[in-house]
């Protein structure tokens, strides 16, 4: 009986961490409100304006603990090679003894919450159980919003032994004693020293991406950093697409997009905004589930104009983290669309003096997905939704066209594998430097990315009807430094073009970088974008691509002999096309 193995692991864990008491969560609303009450009493949560934001709260994290910490994130496999050049590695024995010491007595005087949770819809063959043990009531409450806690997990445990244990403790919150450890071979997660987001809500990046990426390779499915959306056309039929973008590139905005072509019958429905688990169905099609049950979205920049659906989603039952607060108890952040009122409290809780951001740039909202007004009717379908197109996107102010269709699955995998993204200040300090972030999975793939590319290639071979693959770029700038494409709700015009390509209804010119939209094939009626701008957005800059191909080559060489031949071949084909003046020219 597997509940016994959960109990056994919990006993072991409490012997190590020595909490004052142990609370098992079954997922009831009463448990959630008890957690909230505990936090309101000790100041961990602040109640927001109950009329305007019912049952919603503000949490201020430790100022040293405001984002994922990739440099403190490790993959603990028996060999370093298994983790690949793309991960920090620590040996399992060093991890268990070294970091194990930090867990000794780490929960003394505190409550340990045991949270069984299900990732994925109830009854889905794709869904998986996790159990997080944590001494943070904020983490516990966030898990209630982000996953299916309690009964759905316990029910699945009755019929299967499989669960991913995750041990989390706040420790002393010092970055010197902070470690986010993954043991993919035994499907175990250890996290100490951070109470923030992806470091601490272990179902999300740690399980649903890192551990799941490992399981997916072994079991023949995919765990991807992708939103999932449904595009409804004028006939009412829906086409589902999954899209990989690096963190903070607007995935939540795209997933919840209000279509600019709604009056013509094109409408977007949300399935997920961050993670997709994909498997091949009996008919040889790719199907996706959203393993999560909530959104942990970046607040700054979210407004009635950039994402009205998110603004409605977060009107109730939401936990805000590190946002600013108005004197009348409303959340506030840069880009919310209203001016900062006098007496605004910044994310640290002091009166904002007008210098620096009032909300932390990585401040967040945590909210149940079911509150999203455009959540798709099939978002909890246990079979998942059928995926017809995969999109790869990132911020590129030059070179990368608005949309490019891959010439084949292999070419599409190459497109994703070679994807570069311009850095934003938040993570790296340097702005506008292009870094490779294959499939937006560089921080999340728990094994050698050369093997990950091979897995993608194998999945393509295993599908009778693989999705078509597209590269998109909403972030191209003109000579004047201004964005050439209006983006946001207007992106539906690109989704429409993609839909027409899937149906063979619109033309494209085949070039050596892929198929580009024929002049006039993207619907721009009613837009102020000129045909000239469209030409720039879909142009092919040979000189720029020569540099790009070189940079890709330097990146791919890091994987040595492990790089799959198909990726090498696609890269060689691109380089060859660039060096000849005639081939594939458009
Ligand atoms: O999310 C974005 N999307 C996808 C929306 C569905 N963002 C925000 C990225 C940061 C998280 C975008 N930013 C998008 C976009 O399509 N495009 C841009 C760039 C841009 C910014 C401002 C304007 C236009 C483009 N403003 C005006 O044109 C007035
Ligand atoms: Mn993400």
XYZ file of C-alpha atoms and ligand atoms in Angstrom:
616
model
C 0.000 0.000 0.000
C 1.580 3.209 -1.100
C 0.043 5.545 1.475
C 2.255 3.591 3.869
C 5.333 4.545 1.912
C 4.237 8.184 2.119
C 3.778 7.802 5.889
C 7.158 6.128 6.169
C 8.863 8.991 4.302
C 7.024 11.603 6.392
C 8.145 9.868 9.630
C 11.726 9.825 8.419
C 11.476 13.487 7.451
C 10.051 14.608 10.772
C 12.764 12.650 12.604
C 15.302 14.664 10.599
C 13.684 18.114 10.779
C 11.999 17.735 14.242
C 8.887 19.932 13.816
C 6.691 20.864 16.787
C 3.722 19.174 15.103
C 2.697 17.584 11.823
C -0.432 18.579 9.891
C -1.695 16.468 6.998
C -3.605 18.474 4.381
C -6.647 16.934 2.751
C -7.387 19.936 0.569
C -10.592 21.300 2.150
C -11.529 25.011 2.021
C -11.448 25.022 5.849
C -7.792 23.993 5.818
C -7.016 26.818 3.415
C -8.760 29.401 5.573
C -6.987 28.043 8.671
C -3.641 28.517 6.917
C -4.665 32.055 5.999
C -5.728 32.776 9.602
C -2.397 31.559 10.958
C -0.585 33.883 8.538
C -2.852 36.886 9.158
C -2.120 36.510 12.882
C 1.660 36.421 12.523
C 1.855 39.021 9.746
C 2.937 36.615 6.984
C -0.161 37.765 5.091
C -1.868 41.148 4.955
C -5.541 41.250 4.067
C -6.321 43.355 0.986
C -9.475 45.462 0.505
C -12.227 42.908 1.148
C -14.770 44.733 -1.063
C -12.502 45.106 -4.093
C -10.339 41.985 -3.626
C -12.310 39.470 -1.553
C -10.324 36.696 0.128
C -7.073 38.117 -1.272
C -3.811 38.760 0.512
C -0.397 40.322 0.219
C 2.737 38.447 1.210
C 6.141 40.139 1.473
C 9.007 37.704 1.128
C 12.453 38.121 2.635
C 14.173 40.821 0.501
C 17.003 38.324 -0.172
C 14.545 35.767 -1.460
C 12.654 37.163 -4.435
C 13.365 34.892 -7.393
C 14.498 31.440 -8.462
C 18.207 30.977 -7.857
C 19.638 28.953 -10.716
C 23.184 29.086 -9.322
C 21.919 27.312 -6.169
C 19.944 24.729 -8.138
C 21.547 21.316 -8.591
C 20.918 18.033 -10.343
C 22.210 15.186 -8.163
C 22.785 12.210 -10.444
C 25.332 9.447 -9.904
C 27.459 10.688 -12.772
C 28.102 14.307 -13.688
C 27.654 13.388 -17.362
C 24.001 12.485 -16.796
C 23.255 16.075 -15.721
C 25.018 17.429 -18.800
C 26.861 20.703 -19.371
C 23.582 22.589 -18.914
C 23.167 21.851 -15.176
C 24.968 22.426 -11.888
C 25.824 19.012 -10.523
C 26.368 17.657 -7.022
C 26.929 13.992 -6.188
C 23.966 12.413 -4.365
C 26.135 11.410 -1.398
C 27.642 14.882 -1.013
C 24.157 16.366 -1.301
C 22.624 13.999 1.246
C 25.340 14.523 3.867
C 26.154 18.183 3.251
C 22.696 19.581 2.709
C 21.166 16.917 4.985
C 22.935 18.666 7.888
C 21.017 21.868 7.123
C 17.729 19.956 7.482
C 18.671 18.573 10.928
C 16.243 20.237 13.319
C 15.359 22.855 10.688
C 11.645 22.717 11.611
C 12.155 22.958 15.403
C 9.298 24.856 17.031
C 7.375 25.010 13.744
C 4.526 23.143 12.111
C 5.302 20.695 9.345
C 2.605 20.563 6.662
C 2.273 17.368 4.634
C 0.700 18.170 1.273
C -0.251 15.326 -1.054
C -1.020 16.880 -4.431
C -1.915 15.830 -7.934
C -0.250 17.364 -10.983
C -2.723 17.125 -13.850
C -6.471 16.578 -14.172
C -8.217 13.949 -12.044
C -8.313 10.597 -13.814
C -5.755 11.452 -16.467
C -3.174 8.825 -17.458
C -0.718 11.748 -17.589
C -1.323 12.960 -14.029
C 1.222 12.350 -11.288
C 1.250 12.547 -7.511
C 3.655 14.561 -5.431
C 3.927 14.971 -1.687
C 5.463 18.173 -0.406
C 6.506 18.511 3.206
C 7.073 22.128 4.191
C 7.394 24.324 7.282
C 6.077 27.361 5.380
C 2.322 28.032 5.633
C 2.733 30.434 2.664
C 4.070 27.562 0.571
C 1.291 25.295 1.816
C -1.419 27.840 0.925
C 0.200 28.510 -2.478
C 0.149 24.775 -3.199
C -3.626 24.842 -2.573
C -3.927 27.461 -5.336
C -1.448 25.944 -7.792
C -2.165 22.192 -7.546
C -4.954 19.749 -6.687
C -4.276 19.098 -3.001
C -5.507 16.173 -0.928
C -8.255 13.844 -2.126
C -7.391 13.766 -5.864
C -3.829 12.793 -4.951
C -4.789 10.309 -2.224
C -7.284 8.667 -4.599
C -4.626 8.201 -7.264
C -2.216 6.834 -4.631
C -4.727 4.038 -3.955
C -4.187 2.616 -7.427
C -0.523 3.418 -7.965
C 2.603 3.554 -5.824
C 4.230 6.359 -7.694
C 4.770 9.665 -5.929
C 7.479 12.289 -5.989
C 8.506 13.328 -2.472
C 9.595 16.927 -2.002
C 11.130 18.154 1.228
C 11.071 21.897 1.788
C 12.251 23.959 4.740
C 12.773 27.690 5.049
C 15.997 27.130 6.986
C 17.450 30.523 7.856
C 16.713 32.019 4.396
C 20.388 32.805 3.917
C 21.529 32.450 0.295
C 24.711 30.861 1.732
C 22.642 27.972 3.017
C 20.154 27.782 0.163
C 20.009 24.684 -2.030
C 17.461 23.474 -4.548
C 18.359 19.832 -5.128
C 16.902 17.307 -7.535
C 17.581 13.581 -7.382
C 15.964 12.483 -10.645
C 17.161 8.880 -10.339
C 15.110 8.448 -7.171
C 12.578 11.156 -8.070
C 13.213 13.197 -4.964
C 13.380 16.955 -4.360
C 15.112 18.768 -1.485
C 14.814 22.516 -1.097
C 16.096 24.626 1.780
C 16.744 28.293 2.444
C 14.110 29.866 0.181
C 10.372 30.361 0.527
C 9.914 31.802 -2.945
C 7.995 30.525 -5.963
C 9.868 28.095 -8.129
C 12.353 27.375 -5.342
C 9.692 26.352 -2.842
C 6.430 25.402 -4.599
C 7.979 22.095 -5.491
C 5.183 20.927 -7.791
C 6.045 23.565 -10.364
C 9.559 23.909 -11.783
C 11.168 21.210 -9.592
C 8.641 18.432 -10.235
C 6.572 19.374 -13.302
C 9.654 20.384 -15.302
C 12.932 19.034 -13.872
C 11.923 15.675 -12.389
C 9.206 15.268 -15.045
C 11.662 15.931 -17.899
C 13.673 12.945 -16.644
C 10.601 10.714 -16.220
C 9.311 11.802 -19.625
C 12.480 10.726 -21.402
C 12.389 7.337 -19.667
C 8.671 6.850 -20.317
C 8.328 8.331 -23.811
C 6.456 11.587 -23.188
C 7.433 15.249 -22.883
C 7.486 17.788 -20.039
C 7.784 21.254 -21.523
C 7.939 24.930 -20.524
C 4.875 25.719 -22.636
C 1.563 27.495 -22.445
C -1.423 25.764 -24.037
C -4.194 27.660 -25.814
C -7.187 26.867 -27.965
C -7.885 29.039 -31.026
C -11.562 29.049 -31.948
C -12.305 29.877 -35.590
C -15.480 31.413 -37.095
C -17.004 27.939 -37.570
C -16.633 27.343 -33.829
C -14.013 24.629 -34.174
C -10.973 24.797 -31.891
C -7.320 24.219 -32.696
C -4.905 23.781 -29.812
C -1.366 25.126 -29.792
C 1.462 24.862 -27.284
C 4.088 27.588 -27.076
C 7.494 27.693 -25.397
C 8.854 31.099 -24.361
C 11.525 31.884 -21.741
C 10.374 33.193 -18.356
C 8.950 36.732 -18.360
C 8.387 36.856 -22.150
C 4.615 37.184 -21.911
C 3.462 33.528 -21.853
C 0.613 34.356 -19.490
C -0.453 37.241 -21.750
C -0.481 35.009 -24.826
C -2.315 32.203 -23.031
C -5.062 34.635 -21.945
C -5.088 36.785 -25.051
C -8.204 38.756 -25.959
C -8.339 38.325 -29.698
C -8.336 41.477 -31.817
C -10.364 39.454 -34.359
C -13.116 38.423 -31.959
C -15.857 40.069 -34.041
C -14.720 37.896 -36.974
C -15.057 34.798 -34.819
C -11.461 34.176 -33.758
C -11.249 33.677 -30.007
C -8.579 32.340 -27.670
C -9.235 29.922 -24.775
C -6.744 29.223 -21.991
C -5.602 25.719 -21.041
C -2.357 26.581 -19.261
C 0.193 29.386 -19.010
C 3.501 27.755 -18.083
C 3.884 23.981 -18.277
C 2.630 21.273 -20.628
C 2.880 17.511 -20.276
C 2.505 15.924 -23.682
C 2.005 12.330 -24.724
C 1.158 10.497 -27.933
C -2.410 9.173 -28.154
C -3.701 5.996 -29.854
C -4.088 7.852 -33.128
C -0.497 9.068 -33.127
C -1.318 12.661 -32.199
C 0.282 14.714 -29.456
C -2.025 15.546 -26.544
C -1.298 18.043 -23.792
C -2.421 18.511 -20.227
C -1.701 21.442 -17.972
C -0.246 19.769 -14.867
C -0.995 22.863 -12.804
C -4.273 24.122 -11.361
C -3.276 27.759 -10.953
C -1.270 30.649 -12.332
C 1.851 32.079 -10.694
C 2.112 35.112 -12.936
C 4.478 38.062 -13.033
C 2.498 41.126 -11.878
C 4.422 44.129 -13.319
C 3.218 44.976 -16.802
C -0.129 43.262 -16.261
C -2.951 45.731 -16.941
C -6.398 46.115 -18.429
C -4.726 46.853 -21.761
C -1.997 44.133 -21.778
C -3.996 41.347 -20.122
C -7.589 42.175 -19.130
C -8.356 38.483 -18.599
C -5.633 38.199 -15.946
C -6.922 41.378 -14.299
C -10.347 39.743 -13.939
C -8.863 36.432 -12.861
C -7.098 38.038 -9.887
C -10.095 39.982 -8.515
C -10.650 37.412 -5.745
C -9.031 34.458 -3.922
C -5.554 35.610 -4.906
C -2.256 35.788 -3.036
C -0.035 38.632 -4.225
C 3.668 38.429 -3.406
C 6.003 41.447 -3.285
C 3.633 43.857 -5.016
C 3.079 47.392 -3.709
C -0.101 48.255 -1.769
C -2.270 51.360 -1.974
C -3.567 53.034 1.226
C -7.024 51.580 0.527
C -5.642 48.060 0.342
C -5.391 47.446 -3.379
C -2.400 45.746 -4.998
C -0.320 48.016 -7.248
C 2.601 47.510 -9.602
C 4.478 49.238 -12.389
C 2.476 48.994 -15.596
C -0.865 48.328 -13.869
C -2.247 51.294 -15.803
C -3.149 53.590 -12.907
C -0.829 56.235 -11.396
C 0.767 55.422 -8.031
C -1.360 57.000 -5.278
C 0.099 59.031 -2.426
C 0.988 56.867 0.536
C 1.756 53.816 -1.613
C 3.630 51.124 0.320
C 6.428 49.505 -1.661
C 7.109 45.751 -1.794
C 9.182 45.962 1.374
C 6.347 47.665 3.270
C 7.778 51.189 3.610
C 6.154 54.288 2.153
C 7.371 54.476 -1.440
C 9.616 57.480 -1.987
C 9.313 57.404 -5.758
C 12.793 56.079 -6.504
C 13.155 52.550 -7.787
C 10.241 50.217 -8.440
C 7.418 50.128 -5.890
C 6.555 46.547 -6.735
C 9.420 44.074 -7.061
C 10.022 43.403 -10.801
C 9.474 39.684 -10.102
C 6.374 40.231 -7.942
C 3.605 37.718 -8.543
C -0.047 36.768 -8.319
C -1.034 33.237 -7.349
C -4.570 32.304 -8.353
C -6.668 29.238 -9.209
C -6.948 28.653 -12.978
C -10.672 27.916 -12.762
C -11.258 31.629 -12.061
C -9.942 32.567 -15.481
C -12.960 33.846 -17.448
C -11.701 32.243 -20.679
C -10.521 28.946 -19.216
C -11.107 26.304 -21.898
C -14.025 23.904 -21.456
C -11.589 20.989 -21.953
C -8.789 22.247 -19.712
C -9.358 19.375 -17.287
C -10.118 16.731 -19.920
C -8.191 13.672 -18.675
C -7.170 12.863 -22.279
C -5.615 16.288 -22.705
C -6.181 18.483 -25.744
C -4.823 17.566 -29.211
C -1.884 19.788 -30.184
C -1.787 20.874 -33.842
C 1.065 23.390 -33.623
C 4.076 24.039 -31.427
C 5.424 27.593 -31.236
C 8.877 28.655 -30.113
C 9.242 32.304 -29.195
C 11.624 34.663 -27.476
C 12.619 38.301 -27.358
C 14.705 39.237 -30.391
C 14.868 42.879 -31.434
C 16.537 41.995 -34.731
C 16.822 39.218 -37.318
C 14.126 36.727 -36.264
C 10.969 37.138 -38.419
C 7.505 37.617 -36.969
C 6.679 34.019 -37.883
C 8.523 31.187 -39.638
C 7.178 27.709 -40.276
C 9.602 24.818 -39.906
C 10.201 22.720 -43.011
C 9.927 19.434 -41.086
C 9.810 18.109 -37.514
C 13.622 17.826 -37.543
C 13.977 21.386 -38.783
C 11.536 22.533 -36.101
C 13.525 20.764 -33.391
C 16.625 22.541 -34.704
C 14.763 25.865 -34.588
C 13.827 25.269 -30.950
C 17.257 23.914 -30.019
C 19.039 26.942 -31.471
C 16.621 29.499 -30.041
C 18.293 32.565 -28.604
C 16.697 35.116 -26.315
C 17.699 38.624 -25.388
C 18.347 38.928 -21.681
C 16.368 41.310 -19.497
C 17.933 43.148 -16.582
C 16.182 41.132 -13.865
C 18.128 37.892 -14.081
C 21.544 38.735 -15.428
C 22.315 42.426 -15.128
C 23.154 42.602 -18.828
C 20.382 43.769 -21.108
C 19.903 42.783 -24.726
C 22.611 40.095 -24.903
C 21.498 37.016 -26.856
C 21.722 33.778 -24.863
C 20.720 30.370 -26.189
C 17.727 28.939 -24.371
C 16.727 25.773 -26.240
C 12.955 25.274 -26.175
C 12.977 27.757 -23.201
C 14.072 24.713 -21.155
C 17.696 25.559 -20.329
C 16.975 26.158 -16.604
C 14.574 23.223 -16.385
C 15.913 20.206 -18.261
C 17.351 17.845 -15.628
C 19.609 15.949 -18.037
C 22.050 16.558 -20.870
C 20.313 18.759 -23.420
C 21.907 16.844 -26.270
C 19.900 13.842 -25.042
C 16.880 16.120 -24.746
C 17.198 17.086 -28.433
C 17.460 13.379 -29.257
C 14.292 12.757 -27.246
C 12.466 15.439 -29.241
C 13.637 13.829 -32.472
C 12.520 10.384 -31.270
C 9.093 11.735 -30.281
C 8.682 13.115 -33.803
C 9.464 9.702 -35.265
C 6.971 8.054 -32.920
C 4.068 10.284 -34.023
C 1.867 9.545 -36.988
C 0.595 13.146 -36.981
C 3.273 15.367 -35.430
C 2.301 19.000 -34.828
C 3.722 21.601 -37.191
C 6.413 23.794 -35.619
C 6.671 27.584 -35.855
C 9.175 30.191 -34.642
C 7.540 33.474 -33.617
C 8.951 36.826 -32.527
C 6.719 39.662 -31.316
C 9.711 41.759 -30.240
C 11.338 42.916 -33.471
C 12.305 46.602 -33.448
C 12.670 49.075 -36.305
C 15.524 51.487 -37.011
C 13.854 53.984 -34.676
C 14.073 51.515 -31.767
C 10.308 51.059 -31.700
C 8.534 47.717 -31.759
C 7.411 46.932 -35.310
C 4.549 44.636 -34.315
C 1.752 45.765 -31.952
C 1.660 42.364 -30.233
C -0.800 41.432 -27.470
C -4.346 40.862 -28.843
C -3.090 41.477 -32.385
C -0.996 38.302 -32.147
C -4.183 36.427 -33.027
C -3.430 37.470 -36.620
C -0.312 35.311 -36.451
C -2.261 32.459 -34.856
C -4.782 32.808 -37.702
C -1.966 32.568 -40.282
C -0.674 29.467 -38.482
C -4.176 27.952 -38.567
C -4.425 28.652 -42.297
C -1.024 27.047 -42.859
C -2.166 23.950 -40.946
C -5.158 23.768 -43.280
C -3.109 24.439 -46.406
C -5.130 27.589 -47.017
C -2.436 30.197 -47.363
C 0.823 30.491 -49.204
C 4.327 30.768 -47.874
C 7.701 31.183 -49.509
C 10.130 28.447 -48.642
C 13.535 29.785 -47.640
C 16.564 28.184 -45.988
C 15.386 29.393 -42.558
C 11.874 28.004 -43.077
C 8.621 29.076 -44.707
C 7.888 32.778 -44.428
C 4.479 34.450 -44.908
C 3.753 35.481 -48.460
C 3.144 39.190 -48.890
C -0.374 39.991 -47.795
C -1.022 36.555 -46.284
C -1.070 37.856 -42.705
C -4.386 39.592 -42.055
C -3.513 43.175 -41.083
C -6.833 44.833 -41.888
C -7.613 47.566 -39.390
C -3.993 47.758 -38.200
C -1.741 50.763 -38.631
C 1.178 48.482 -39.495
C 2.299 49.333 -43.019
C 3.112 46.829 -45.747
C 6.664 48.096 -45.522
C 6.793 47.244 -41.840
C 5.341 43.825 -42.662
C 8.103 43.381 -45.250
C 10.739 44.099 -42.598
C 8.996 41.783 -40.132
C 9.088 38.896 -42.586
C 12.379 39.691 -44.329
C 15.406 37.447 -44.478
C 18.696 39.098 -43.511
C 21.476 36.844 -44.870
C 24.328 38.681 -43.170
C 22.539 38.550 -39.824
C 21.803 34.852 -40.257
C 25.472 34.160 -40.951
C 26.334 35.516 -37.496
C 23.372 33.720 -35.951
C 24.449 30.395 -37.469
C 27.953 30.898 -36.083
C 26.649 31.611 -32.603
C 24.411 28.561 -32.782
C 27.405 26.478 -33.818
C 29.413 27.671 -30.818
C 26.516 26.716 -28.560
C 25.986 23.299 -30.127
C 29.710 22.496 -29.871
C 29.355 22.550 -26.061
C 27.505 19.254 -26.358
C 30.372 17.581 -28.243
C 29.735 14.171 -29.775
C 26.425 13.830 -27.989
C 24.712 16.321 -30.286
C 22.266 14.304 -32.439
C 23.274 14.024 -36.121
C 19.929 15.496 -37.223
C 20.696 18.743 -35.372
C 24.219 18.798 -36.816
C 22.767 18.199 -40.290
C 20.178 20.966 -39.978
C 22.874 23.355 -38.798
C 25.165 22.346 -41.648
C 22.326 22.832 -44.145
C 21.691 26.338 -42.821
C 25.385 27.240 -42.950
C 25.698 25.834 -46.481
C 22.691 27.818 -47.689
C 24.197 30.995 -46.293
C 27.487 30.475 -48.002
C 26.054 29.803 -51.421
C 24.363 32.645 -53.212
C 21.715 30.696 -55.056
C 20.305 27.815 -53.036
C 16.929 28.218 -51.370
C 17.057 31.936 -52.069
C 13.710 33.607 -51.806
O 3.280 39.678 -23.520
C 3.622 40.324 -24.493
N 3.164 39.962 -25.742
C 2.321 38.755 -25.909
C 0.927 39.089 -25.699
C -0.088 38.318 -26.033
N 4.440 41.409 -24.332
C 4.969 41.775 -23.009
C 6.257 41.046 -22.745
C 6.756 41.231 -21.373
C 6.218 40.264 -20.414
C 4.789 42.148 -25.421
N 5.582 43.227 -25.530
C 4.321 41.826 -26.683
C 3.462 40.704 -26.858
O 3.028 40.409 -27.959
N 4.857 42.716 -27.569
C 5.606 43.564 -26.845
C 6.352 44.715 -27.400
C 5.423 45.927 -27.418
C 5.325 46.684 -26.270
C 4.469 47.783 -26.273
C 3.738 48.107 -27.407
C 3.849 47.326 -28.546
C 4.693 46.228 -28.532
N 2.931 49.259 -27.361
C 2.328 49.917 -28.376
O 2.443 49.556 -29.499
C 1.499 51.064 -28.007
Mn 7.903 29.623 -16.486
